[in-house]
Backbone as numpy.savetxt, mean C-alpha at the origin, in Angstrom:
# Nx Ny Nz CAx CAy CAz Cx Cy Cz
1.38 16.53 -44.70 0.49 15.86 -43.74 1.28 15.27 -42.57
2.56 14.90 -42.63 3.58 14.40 -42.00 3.78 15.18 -40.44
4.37 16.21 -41.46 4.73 17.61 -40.49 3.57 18.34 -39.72
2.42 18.04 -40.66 0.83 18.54 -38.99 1.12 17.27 -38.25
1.22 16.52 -38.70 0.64 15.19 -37.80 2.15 15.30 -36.45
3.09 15.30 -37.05 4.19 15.50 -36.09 3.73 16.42 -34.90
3.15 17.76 -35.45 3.40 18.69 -34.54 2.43 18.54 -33.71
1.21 18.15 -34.26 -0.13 17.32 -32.77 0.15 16.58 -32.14
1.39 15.63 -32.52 1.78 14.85 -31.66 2.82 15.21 -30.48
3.63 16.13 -30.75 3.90 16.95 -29.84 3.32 17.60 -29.20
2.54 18.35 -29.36 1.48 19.25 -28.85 0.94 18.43 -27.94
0.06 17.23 -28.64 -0.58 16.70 -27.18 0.65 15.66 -26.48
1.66 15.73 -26.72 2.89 14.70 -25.83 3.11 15.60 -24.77
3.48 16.95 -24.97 3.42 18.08 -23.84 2.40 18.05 -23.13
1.34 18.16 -23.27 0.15 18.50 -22.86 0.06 17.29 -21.93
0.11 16.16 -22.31 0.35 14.89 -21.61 1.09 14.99 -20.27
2.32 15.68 -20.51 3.63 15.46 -20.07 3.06 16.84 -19.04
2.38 17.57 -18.97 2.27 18.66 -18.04 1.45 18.41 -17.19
0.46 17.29 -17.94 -0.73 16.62 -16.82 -0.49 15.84 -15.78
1.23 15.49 -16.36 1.59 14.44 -15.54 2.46 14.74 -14.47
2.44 15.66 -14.58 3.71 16.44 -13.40 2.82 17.30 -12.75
1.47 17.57 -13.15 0.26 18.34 -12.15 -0.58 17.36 -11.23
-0.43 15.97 -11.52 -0.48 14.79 -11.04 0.54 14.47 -10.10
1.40 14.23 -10.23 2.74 14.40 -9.33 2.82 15.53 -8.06
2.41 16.57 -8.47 1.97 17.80 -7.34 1.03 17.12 -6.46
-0.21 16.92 -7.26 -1.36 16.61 -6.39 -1.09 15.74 -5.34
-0.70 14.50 -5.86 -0.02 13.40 -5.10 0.91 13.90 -4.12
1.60 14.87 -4.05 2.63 15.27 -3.10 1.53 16.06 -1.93
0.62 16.57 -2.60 -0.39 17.05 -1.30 -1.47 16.17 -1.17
-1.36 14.96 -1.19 -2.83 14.23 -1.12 -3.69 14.34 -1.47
-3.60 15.18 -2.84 -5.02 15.45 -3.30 -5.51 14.76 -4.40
-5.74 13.54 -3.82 -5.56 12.24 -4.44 -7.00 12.44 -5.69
-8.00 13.04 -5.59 -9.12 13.03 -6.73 -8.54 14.22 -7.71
-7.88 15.16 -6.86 -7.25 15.98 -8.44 -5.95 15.60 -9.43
-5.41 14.63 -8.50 -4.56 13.68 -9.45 -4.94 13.22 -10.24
-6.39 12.09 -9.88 -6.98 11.49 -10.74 -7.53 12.01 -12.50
-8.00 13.58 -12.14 -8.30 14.19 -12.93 -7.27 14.52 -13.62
-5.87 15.02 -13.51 -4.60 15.16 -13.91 -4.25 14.24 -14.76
-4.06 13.10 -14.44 -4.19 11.83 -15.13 -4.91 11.25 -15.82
-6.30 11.10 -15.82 -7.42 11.09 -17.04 -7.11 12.55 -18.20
-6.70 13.27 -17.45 -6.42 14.56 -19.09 -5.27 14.00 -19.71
-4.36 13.65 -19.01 -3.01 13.23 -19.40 -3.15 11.87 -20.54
-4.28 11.05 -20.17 -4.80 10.04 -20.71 -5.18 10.56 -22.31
-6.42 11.46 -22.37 -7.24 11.74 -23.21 -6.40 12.48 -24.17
-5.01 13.15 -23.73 -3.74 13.87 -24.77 -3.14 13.04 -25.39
-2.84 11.59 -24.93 -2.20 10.39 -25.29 -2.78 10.24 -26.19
-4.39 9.97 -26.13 -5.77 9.22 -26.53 -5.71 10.01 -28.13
-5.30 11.30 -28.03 -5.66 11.99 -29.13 -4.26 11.78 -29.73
-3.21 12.01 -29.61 -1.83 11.52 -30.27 -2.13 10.14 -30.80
-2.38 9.22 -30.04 -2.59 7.99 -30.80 -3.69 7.69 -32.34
-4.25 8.74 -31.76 -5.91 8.54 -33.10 -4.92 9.18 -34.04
-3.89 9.90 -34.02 -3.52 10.80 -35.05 -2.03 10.14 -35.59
-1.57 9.21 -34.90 -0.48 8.38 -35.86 -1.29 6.73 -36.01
-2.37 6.59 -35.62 -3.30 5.26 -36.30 -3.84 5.80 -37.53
-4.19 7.29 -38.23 -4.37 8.15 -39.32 -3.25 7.75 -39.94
-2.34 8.14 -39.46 -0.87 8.37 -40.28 -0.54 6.15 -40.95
-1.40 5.34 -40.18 -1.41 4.01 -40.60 -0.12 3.59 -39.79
0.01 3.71 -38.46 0.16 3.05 -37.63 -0.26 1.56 -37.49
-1.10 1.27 -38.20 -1.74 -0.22 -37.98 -0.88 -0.97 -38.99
-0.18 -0.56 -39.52 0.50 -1.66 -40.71 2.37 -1.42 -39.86
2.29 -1.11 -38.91 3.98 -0.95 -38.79 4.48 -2.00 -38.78
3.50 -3.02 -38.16 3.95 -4.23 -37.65 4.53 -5.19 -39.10
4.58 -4.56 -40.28 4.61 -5.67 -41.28 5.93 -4.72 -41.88
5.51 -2.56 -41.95 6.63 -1.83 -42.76 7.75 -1.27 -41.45
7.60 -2.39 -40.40 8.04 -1.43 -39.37 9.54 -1.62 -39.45
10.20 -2.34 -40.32 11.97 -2.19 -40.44 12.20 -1.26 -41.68
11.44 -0.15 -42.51 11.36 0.13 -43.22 12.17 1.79 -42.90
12.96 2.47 -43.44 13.53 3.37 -42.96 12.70 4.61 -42.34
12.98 5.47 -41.39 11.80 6.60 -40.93 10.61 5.80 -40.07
10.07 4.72 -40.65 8.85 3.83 -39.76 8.87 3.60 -38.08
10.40 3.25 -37.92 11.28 2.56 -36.90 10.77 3.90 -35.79
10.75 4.90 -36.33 10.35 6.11 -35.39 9.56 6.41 -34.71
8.04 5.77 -35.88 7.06 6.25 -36.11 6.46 5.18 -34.86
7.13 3.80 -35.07 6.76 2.66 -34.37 6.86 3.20 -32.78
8.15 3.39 -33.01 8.58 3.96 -31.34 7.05 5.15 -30.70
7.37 5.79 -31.50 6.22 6.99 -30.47 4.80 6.60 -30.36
4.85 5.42 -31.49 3.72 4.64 -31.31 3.35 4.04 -29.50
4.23 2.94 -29.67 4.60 2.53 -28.34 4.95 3.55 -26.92
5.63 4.85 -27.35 5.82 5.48 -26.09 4.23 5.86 -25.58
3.25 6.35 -26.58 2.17 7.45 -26.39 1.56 5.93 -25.93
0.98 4.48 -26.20 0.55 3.93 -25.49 1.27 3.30 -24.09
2.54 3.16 -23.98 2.85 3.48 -22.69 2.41 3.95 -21.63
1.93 5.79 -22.64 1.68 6.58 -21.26 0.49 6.43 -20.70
-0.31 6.10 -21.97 -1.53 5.72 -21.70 -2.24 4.40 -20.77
-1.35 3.26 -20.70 -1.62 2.71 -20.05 -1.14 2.73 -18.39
0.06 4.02 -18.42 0.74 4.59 -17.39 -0.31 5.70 -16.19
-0.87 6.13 -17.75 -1.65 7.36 -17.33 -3.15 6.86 -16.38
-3.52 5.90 -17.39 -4.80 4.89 -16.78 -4.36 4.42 -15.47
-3.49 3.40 -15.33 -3.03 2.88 -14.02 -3.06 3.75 -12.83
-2.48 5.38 -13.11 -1.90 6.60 -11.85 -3.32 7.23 -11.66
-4.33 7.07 -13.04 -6.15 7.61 -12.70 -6.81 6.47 -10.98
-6.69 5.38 -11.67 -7.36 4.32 -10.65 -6.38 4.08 -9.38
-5.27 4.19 -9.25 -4.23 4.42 -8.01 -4.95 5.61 -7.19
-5.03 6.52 -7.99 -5.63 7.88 -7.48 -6.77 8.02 -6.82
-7.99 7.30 -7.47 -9.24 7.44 -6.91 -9.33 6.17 -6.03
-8.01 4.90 -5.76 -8.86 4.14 -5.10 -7.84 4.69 -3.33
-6.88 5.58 -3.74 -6.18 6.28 -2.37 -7.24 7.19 -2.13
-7.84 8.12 -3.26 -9.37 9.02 -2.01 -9.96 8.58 -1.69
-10.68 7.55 -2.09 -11.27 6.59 -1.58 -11.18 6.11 -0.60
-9.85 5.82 0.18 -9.45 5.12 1.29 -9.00 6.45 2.26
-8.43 7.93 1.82 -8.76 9.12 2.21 -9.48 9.74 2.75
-10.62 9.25 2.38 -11.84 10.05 2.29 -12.85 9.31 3.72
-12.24 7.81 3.77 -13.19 6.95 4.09 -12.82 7.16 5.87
-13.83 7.33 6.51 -14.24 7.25 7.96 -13.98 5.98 8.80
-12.87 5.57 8.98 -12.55 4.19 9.48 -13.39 4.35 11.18
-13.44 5.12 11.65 -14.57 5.21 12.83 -15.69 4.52 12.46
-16.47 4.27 11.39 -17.64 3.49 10.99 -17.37 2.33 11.29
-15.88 1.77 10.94 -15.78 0.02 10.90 -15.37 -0.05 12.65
-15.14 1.27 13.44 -14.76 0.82 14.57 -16.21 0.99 15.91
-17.81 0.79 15.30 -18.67 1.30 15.76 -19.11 -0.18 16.04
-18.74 -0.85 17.17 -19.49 -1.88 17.44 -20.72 -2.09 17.83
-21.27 -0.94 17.95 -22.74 -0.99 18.48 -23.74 -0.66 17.62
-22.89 -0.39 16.16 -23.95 -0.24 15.12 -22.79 -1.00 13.77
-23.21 -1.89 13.71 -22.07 -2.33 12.63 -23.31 -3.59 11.90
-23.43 -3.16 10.68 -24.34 -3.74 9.23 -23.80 -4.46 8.29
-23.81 -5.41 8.70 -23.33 -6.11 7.72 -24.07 -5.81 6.17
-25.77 -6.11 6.25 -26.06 -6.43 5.19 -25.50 -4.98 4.07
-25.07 -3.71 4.72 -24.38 -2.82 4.04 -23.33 -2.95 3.56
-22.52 -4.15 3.78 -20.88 -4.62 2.80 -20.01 -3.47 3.74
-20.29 -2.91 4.60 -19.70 -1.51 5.01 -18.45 -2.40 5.83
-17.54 -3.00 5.63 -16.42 -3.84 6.23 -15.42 -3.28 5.45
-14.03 -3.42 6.55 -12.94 -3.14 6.20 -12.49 -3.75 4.79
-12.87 -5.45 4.76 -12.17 -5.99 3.84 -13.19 -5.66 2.58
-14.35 -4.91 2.62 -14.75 -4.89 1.07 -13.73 -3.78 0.71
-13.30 -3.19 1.51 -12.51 -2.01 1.17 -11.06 -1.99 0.38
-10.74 -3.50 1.66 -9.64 -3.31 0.87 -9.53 -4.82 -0.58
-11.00 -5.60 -0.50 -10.53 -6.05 -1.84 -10.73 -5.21 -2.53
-11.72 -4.25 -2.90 -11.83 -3.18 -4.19 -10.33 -2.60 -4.24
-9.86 -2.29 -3.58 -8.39 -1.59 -3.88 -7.16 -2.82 -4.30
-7.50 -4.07 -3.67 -6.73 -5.28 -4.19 -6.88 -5.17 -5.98
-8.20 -5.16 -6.25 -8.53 -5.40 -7.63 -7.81 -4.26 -8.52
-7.91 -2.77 -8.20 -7.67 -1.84 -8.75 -5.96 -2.15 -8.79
-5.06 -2.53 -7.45 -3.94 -3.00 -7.79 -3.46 -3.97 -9.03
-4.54 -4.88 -9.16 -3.94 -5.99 -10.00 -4.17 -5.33 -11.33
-5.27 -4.10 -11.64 -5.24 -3.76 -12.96 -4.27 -2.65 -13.65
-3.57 -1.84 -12.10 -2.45 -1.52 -12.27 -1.13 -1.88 -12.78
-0.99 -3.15 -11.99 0.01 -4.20 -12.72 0.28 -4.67 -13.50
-1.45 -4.87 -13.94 -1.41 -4.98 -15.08 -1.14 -4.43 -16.53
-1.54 -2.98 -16.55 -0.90 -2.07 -17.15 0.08 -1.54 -17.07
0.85 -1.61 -15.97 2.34 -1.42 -15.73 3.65 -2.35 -16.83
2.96 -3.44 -16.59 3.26 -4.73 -17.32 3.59 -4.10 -18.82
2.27 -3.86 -19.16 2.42 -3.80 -20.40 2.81 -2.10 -20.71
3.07 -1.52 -20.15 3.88 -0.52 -20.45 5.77 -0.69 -20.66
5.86 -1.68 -19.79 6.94 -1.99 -19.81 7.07 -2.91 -21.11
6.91 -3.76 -21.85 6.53 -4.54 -23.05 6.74 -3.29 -23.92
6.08 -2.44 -24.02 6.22 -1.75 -24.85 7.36 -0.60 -24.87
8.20 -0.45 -23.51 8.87 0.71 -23.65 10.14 -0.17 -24.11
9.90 -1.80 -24.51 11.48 -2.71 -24.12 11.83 -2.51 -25.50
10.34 -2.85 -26.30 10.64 -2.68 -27.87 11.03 -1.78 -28.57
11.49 -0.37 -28.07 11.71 1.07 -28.53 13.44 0.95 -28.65
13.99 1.00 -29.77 15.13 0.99 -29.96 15.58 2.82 -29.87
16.16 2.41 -28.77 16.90 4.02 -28.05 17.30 5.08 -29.12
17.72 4.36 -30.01 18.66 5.16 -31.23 17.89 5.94 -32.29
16.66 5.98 -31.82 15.82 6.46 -32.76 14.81 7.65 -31.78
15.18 8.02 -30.84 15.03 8.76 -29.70 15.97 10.11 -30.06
15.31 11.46 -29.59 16.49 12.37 -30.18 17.01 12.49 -28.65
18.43 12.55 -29.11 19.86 12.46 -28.22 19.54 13.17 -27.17
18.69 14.27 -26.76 18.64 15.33 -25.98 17.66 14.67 -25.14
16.97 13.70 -25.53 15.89 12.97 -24.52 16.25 11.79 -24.04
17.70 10.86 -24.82 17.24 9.86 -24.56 18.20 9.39 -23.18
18.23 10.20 -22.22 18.78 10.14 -20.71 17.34 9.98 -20.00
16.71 10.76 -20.57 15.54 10.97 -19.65 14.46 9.00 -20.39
14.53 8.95 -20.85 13.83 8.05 -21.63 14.35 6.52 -20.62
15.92 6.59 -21.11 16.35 5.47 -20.60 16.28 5.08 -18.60
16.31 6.74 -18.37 15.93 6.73 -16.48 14.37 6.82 -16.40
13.69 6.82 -16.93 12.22 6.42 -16.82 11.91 4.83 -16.79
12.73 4.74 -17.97 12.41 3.09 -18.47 13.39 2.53 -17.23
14.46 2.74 -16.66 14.85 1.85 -15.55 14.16 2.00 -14.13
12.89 2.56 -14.45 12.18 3.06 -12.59 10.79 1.80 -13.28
10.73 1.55 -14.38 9.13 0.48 -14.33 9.48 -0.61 -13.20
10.67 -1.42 -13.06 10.45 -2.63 -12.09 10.26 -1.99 -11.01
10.84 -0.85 -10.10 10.65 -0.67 -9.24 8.99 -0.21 -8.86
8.11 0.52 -9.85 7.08 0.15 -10.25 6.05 -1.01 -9.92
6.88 -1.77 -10.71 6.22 -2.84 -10.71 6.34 -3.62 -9.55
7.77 -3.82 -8.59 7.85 -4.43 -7.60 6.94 -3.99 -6.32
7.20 -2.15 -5.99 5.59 -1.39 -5.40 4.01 -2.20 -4.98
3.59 -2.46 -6.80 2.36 -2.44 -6.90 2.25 -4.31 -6.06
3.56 -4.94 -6.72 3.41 -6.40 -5.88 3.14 -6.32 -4.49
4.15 -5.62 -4.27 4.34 -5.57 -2.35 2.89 -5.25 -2.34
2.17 -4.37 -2.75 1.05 -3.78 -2.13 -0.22 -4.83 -2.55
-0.23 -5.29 -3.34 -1.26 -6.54 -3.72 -0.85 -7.17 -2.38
0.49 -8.00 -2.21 0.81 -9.16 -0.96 0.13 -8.52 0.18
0.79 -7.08 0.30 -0.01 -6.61 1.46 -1.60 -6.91 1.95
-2.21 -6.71 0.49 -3.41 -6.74 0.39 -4.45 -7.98 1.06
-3.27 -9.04 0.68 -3.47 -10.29 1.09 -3.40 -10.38 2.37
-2.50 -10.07 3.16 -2.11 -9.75 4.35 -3.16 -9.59 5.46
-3.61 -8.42 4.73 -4.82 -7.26 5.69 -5.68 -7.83 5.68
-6.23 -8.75 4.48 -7.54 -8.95 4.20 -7.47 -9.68 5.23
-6.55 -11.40 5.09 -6.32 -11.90 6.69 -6.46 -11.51 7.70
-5.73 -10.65 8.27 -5.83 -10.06 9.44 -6.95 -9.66 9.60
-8.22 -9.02 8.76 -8.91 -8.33 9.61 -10.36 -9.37 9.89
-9.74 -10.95 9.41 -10.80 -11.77 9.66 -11.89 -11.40 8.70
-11.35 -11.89 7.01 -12.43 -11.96 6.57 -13.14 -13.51 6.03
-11.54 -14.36 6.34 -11.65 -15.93 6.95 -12.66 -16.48 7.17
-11.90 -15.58 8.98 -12.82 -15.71 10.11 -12.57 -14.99 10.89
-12.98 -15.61 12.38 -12.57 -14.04 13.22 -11.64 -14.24 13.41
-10.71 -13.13 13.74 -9.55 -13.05 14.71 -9.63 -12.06 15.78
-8.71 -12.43 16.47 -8.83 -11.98 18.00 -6.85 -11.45 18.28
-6.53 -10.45 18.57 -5.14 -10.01 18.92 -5.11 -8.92 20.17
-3.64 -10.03 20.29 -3.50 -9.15 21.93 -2.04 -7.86 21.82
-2.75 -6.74 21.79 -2.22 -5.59 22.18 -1.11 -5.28 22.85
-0.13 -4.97 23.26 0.80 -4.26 24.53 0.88 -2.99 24.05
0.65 -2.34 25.03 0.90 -1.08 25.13 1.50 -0.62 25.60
2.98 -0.36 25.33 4.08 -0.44 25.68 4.46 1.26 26.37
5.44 1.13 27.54 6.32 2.06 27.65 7.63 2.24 27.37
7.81 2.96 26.27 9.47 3.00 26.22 10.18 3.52 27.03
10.01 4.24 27.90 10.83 5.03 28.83 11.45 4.03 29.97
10.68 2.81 29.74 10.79 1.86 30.74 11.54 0.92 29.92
12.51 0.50 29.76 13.11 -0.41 28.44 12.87 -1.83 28.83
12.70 -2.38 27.61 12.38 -3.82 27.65 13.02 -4.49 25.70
13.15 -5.14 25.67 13.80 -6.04 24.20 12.48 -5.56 23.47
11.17 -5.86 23.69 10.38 -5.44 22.55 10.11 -4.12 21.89
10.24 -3.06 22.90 10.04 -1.91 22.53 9.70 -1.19 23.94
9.78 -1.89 25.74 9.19 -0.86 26.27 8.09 -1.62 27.32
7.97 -1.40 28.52 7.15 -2.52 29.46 5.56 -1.92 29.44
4.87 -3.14 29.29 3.40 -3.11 28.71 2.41 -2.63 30.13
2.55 -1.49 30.44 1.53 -1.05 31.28 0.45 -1.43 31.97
-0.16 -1.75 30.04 -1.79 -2.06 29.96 -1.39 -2.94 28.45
-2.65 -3.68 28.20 -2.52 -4.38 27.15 -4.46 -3.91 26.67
-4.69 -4.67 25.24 -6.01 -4.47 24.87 -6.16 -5.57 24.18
-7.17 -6.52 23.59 -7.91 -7.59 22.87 -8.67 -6.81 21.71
-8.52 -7.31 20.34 -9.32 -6.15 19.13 -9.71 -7.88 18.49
-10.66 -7.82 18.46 -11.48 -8.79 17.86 -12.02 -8.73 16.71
-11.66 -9.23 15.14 -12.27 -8.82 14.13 -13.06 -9.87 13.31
-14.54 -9.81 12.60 -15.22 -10.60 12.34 -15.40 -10.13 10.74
-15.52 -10.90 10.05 -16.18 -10.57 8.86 -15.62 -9.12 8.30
-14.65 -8.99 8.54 -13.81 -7.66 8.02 -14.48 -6.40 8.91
-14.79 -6.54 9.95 -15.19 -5.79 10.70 -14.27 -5.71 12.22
-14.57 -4.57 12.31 -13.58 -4.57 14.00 -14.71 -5.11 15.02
-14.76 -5.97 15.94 -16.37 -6.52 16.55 -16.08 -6.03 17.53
-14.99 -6.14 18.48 -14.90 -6.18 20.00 -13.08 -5.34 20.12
-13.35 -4.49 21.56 -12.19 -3.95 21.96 -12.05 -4.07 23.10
-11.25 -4.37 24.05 -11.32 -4.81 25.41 -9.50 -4.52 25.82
-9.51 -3.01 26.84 -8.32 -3.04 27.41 -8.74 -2.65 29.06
-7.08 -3.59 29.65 -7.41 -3.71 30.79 -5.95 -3.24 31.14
-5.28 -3.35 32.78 -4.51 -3.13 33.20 -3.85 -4.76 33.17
-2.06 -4.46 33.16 -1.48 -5.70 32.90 -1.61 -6.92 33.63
-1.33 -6.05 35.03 -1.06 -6.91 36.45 -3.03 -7.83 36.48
-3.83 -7.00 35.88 -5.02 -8.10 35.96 -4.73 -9.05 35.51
-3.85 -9.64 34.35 -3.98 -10.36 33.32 -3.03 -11.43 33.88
-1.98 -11.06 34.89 -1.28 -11.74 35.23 -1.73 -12.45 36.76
-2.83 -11.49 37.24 -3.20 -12.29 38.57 -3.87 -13.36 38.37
-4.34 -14.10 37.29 -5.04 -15.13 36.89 -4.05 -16.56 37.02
-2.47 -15.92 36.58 -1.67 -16.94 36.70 -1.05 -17.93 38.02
-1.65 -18.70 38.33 -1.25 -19.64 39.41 -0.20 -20.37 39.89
0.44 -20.50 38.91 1.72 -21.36 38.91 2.87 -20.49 38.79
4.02 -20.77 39.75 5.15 -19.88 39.42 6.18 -20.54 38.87
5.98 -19.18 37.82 7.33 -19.53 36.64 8.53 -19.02 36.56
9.64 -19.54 37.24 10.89 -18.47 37.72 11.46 -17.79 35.87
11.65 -16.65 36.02 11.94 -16.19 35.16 13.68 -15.79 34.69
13.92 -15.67 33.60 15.34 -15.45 33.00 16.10 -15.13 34.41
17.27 -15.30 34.93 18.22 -14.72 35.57 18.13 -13.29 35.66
18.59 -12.51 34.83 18.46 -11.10 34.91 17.63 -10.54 35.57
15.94 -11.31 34.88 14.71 -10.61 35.75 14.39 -10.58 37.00
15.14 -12.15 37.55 14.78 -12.36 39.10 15.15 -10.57 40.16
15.86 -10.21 39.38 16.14 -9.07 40.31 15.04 -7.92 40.26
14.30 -8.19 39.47 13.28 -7.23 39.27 11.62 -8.21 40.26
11.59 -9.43 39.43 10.32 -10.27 39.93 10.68 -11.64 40.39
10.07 -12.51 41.39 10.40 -13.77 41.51 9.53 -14.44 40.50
8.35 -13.92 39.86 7.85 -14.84 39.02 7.31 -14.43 37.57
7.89 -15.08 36.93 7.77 -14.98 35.34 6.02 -14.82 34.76
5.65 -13.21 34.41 4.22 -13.12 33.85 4.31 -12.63 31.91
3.51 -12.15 32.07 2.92 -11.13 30.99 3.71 -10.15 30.52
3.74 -9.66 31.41 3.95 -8.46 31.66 5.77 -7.92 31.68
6.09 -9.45 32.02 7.99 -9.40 31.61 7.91 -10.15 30.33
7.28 -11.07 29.72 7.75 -11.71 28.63 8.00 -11.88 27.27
7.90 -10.28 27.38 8.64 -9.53 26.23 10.16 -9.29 26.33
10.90 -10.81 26.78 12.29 -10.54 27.05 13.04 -10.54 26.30
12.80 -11.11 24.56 13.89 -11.40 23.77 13.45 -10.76 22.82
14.90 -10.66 22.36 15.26 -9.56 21.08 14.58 -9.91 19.81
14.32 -11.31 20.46 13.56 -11.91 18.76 12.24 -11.93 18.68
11.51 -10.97 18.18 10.64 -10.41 18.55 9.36 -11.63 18.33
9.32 -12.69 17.50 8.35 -14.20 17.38 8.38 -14.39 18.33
9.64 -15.02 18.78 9.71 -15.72 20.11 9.12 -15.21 21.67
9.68 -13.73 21.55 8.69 -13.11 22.84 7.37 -13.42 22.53
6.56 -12.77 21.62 5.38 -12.88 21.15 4.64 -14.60 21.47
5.51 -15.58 21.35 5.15 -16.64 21.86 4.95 -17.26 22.82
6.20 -16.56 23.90 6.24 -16.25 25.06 5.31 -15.79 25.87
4.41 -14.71 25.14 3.70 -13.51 25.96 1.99 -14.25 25.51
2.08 -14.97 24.90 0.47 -15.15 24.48 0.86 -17.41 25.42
2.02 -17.85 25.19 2.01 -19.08 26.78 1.51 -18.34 27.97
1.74 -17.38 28.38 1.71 -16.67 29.79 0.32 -16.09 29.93
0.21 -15.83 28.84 -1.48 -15.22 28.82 -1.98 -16.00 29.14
-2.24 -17.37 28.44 -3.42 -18.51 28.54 -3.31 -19.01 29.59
-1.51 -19.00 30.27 -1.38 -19.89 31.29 -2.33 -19.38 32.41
-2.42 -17.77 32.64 -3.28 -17.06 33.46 -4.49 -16.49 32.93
-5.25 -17.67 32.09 -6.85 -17.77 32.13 -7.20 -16.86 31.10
-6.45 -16.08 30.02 -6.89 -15.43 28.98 -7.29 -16.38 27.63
-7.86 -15.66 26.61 -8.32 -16.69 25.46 -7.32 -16.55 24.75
-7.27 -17.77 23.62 -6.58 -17.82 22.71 -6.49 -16.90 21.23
-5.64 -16.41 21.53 -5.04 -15.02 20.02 -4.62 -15.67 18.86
-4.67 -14.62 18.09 -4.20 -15.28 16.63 -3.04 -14.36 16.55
-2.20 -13.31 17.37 -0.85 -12.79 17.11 -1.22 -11.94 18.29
0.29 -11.33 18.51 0.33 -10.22 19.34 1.32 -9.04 18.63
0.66 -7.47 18.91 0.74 -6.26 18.70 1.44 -5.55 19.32
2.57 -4.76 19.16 3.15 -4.11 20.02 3.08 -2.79 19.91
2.59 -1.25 20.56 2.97 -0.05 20.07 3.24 1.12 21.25
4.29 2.10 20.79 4.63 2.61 22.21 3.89 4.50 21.40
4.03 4.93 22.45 4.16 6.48 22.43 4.71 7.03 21.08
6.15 6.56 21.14 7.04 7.43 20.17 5.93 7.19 18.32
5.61 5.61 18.23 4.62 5.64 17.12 3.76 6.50 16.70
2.73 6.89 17.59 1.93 8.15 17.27 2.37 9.16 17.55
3.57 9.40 18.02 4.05 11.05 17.80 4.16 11.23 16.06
4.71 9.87 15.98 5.36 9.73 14.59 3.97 10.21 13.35
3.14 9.68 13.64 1.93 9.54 12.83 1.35 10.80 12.61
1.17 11.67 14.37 1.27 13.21 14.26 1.62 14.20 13.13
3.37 13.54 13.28 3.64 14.37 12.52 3.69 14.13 10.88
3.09 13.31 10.39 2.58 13.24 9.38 1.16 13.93 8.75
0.39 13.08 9.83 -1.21 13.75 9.58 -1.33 14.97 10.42
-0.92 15.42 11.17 -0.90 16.87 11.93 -1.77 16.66 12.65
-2.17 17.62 13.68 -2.76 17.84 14.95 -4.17 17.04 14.75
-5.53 16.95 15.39 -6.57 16.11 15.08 -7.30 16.53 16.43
């Protein structure tokens, strides 16, 4: 009974193990809902290995588990729920990236038809994917718990390289899914689900050099309410600066370019806060409203993006 039960457990550990590297493909082409599916099979192979060493009385290891041969039994115990809670975590990663794939961000940028009472906002979007993060982590967590308790030596020799470089990639794992929760936090902020926020744009030329990235042409105002994008407003620079009344002699260097310190130069320092603080004094000084940050992006960015997502 030993030796069937062994060999189903192999059987579906492969089977597992093939779902999971057809998952890995998918993910390499964005095909983020056939991952998902990859990973729920990968799940349900685990699912069935496990029903078949809880037969074998898996439920008592915890009392015969220093008992000779057990120590084994314990281990693959723990690896197959590992994967399973590995496998679960890479299902809901999966469907909440098509999800965000799939999703028409032109809807949240339709100010002339934007519904609230539809929840149709950026930030419901991205707390549902906040949540799906934290249950990731959560199972990450405890995959790791369980891969700590597996004494290596009971691993056959031919695997246990691969075992021990798996088990040293969970923090990095785990550190991932943090960053991307904080992020989460981040965005939700930003997109004013607070309150509103309001940010001022440059739209930079790099060809034209400047410390931030490039002299701001044109600038734009993106106004966001209730996790919604509300308002977009771009203008030319020199408008923004004819408002300003008072002359502000600017850095040494610049005088050779302008006698008076605007907008439109005060993206002078390398430190990119400090300009930014610089450039939103100069704004207000010349009659613009008050921002909650400023944005910088040039040309070379969306070439960049291009060539990721391809032509459009």
């Amino acid at each position: 009974r030993g030796i069937s039960a062994r060999n189903n457990i192999v059987q579906n550990g492969n089977n597992a193990v093939a779902n999971l590297e057809q998952a890995k493909q998918e993910l390499e082409g964005l095909n983020f809902l056939k991952a998902a599916d990859s990973f729920a099979l990968a799940y349900d192979d685990l699912n069935k290995a496990s029903g078949t060493l809880n037969q074998l009385g898996a439920s008592f290891l915890s009392v015969f588990g220093s008992l000779p041969g057990l120590n084994k039994v314990k281990a693959a115990n723990n690896i197959v729920e590992a994967g399973q809670s590995l496998s679960k975590a890479g299902e809901n990663l999966s469907l909440a990236f098509g999800t965000l794939y799939k999703t028409n961000l032109l809807s949240f940028l339709d100010t002339k038809n934007v519904n609230q009472a539809d929840g149709s906002s950026i930030s419901k979007l991205l707390g549902e994917f906040k949540d799906i993060l934290k249950f990731a982590d959560k199972n990450i967590n405890r995959a790791e718990w369980l891969l700590a308790d597996i004494d290596t030596s009971v691993i056959p020799p031919d695997k246990q390289e691969l075992f021990l470089d798996f088990k040293a990639k969970i923090p990095d794992f785990q550190e991932y899914i943090g960053d991307a929760i904080d992020y989460s936090d981040f965005l939700l902020k930003f997109v004013g689900s607070d309150r509103a926020k309001t940010y001022l744009v440059l739209l930079q030329n790099n060809s034209e050099l400047r410390p931030t990235g490039g002299f701001p042409g044109s600038y734009a105002l993106i106004t966001f309410e209730n996790g919604s994008l509300k308002k977009i407003f771009v203008d030319d620079i020199y408008r923004a600066d004819a408002g300003l009344k008072q002359n502000i002699v600017p850095p040494i260097p610049l005088q050779h370019i302008t006698p008076s310190w605007g907008m439109r130069d005060a993206g002078w320092f390398a430190d990119f806060p400090f300009s930014a603080r610089k450039i939103i004094e100069l704004y207000q000084l010349g009659g613009g409203p008050k921002v909650d940050g400023v944005l910088t992006i040039t040309p070379d960015v969306i070439t960049k993006i291009f060539e990721i997502i391809g032509p459009i």
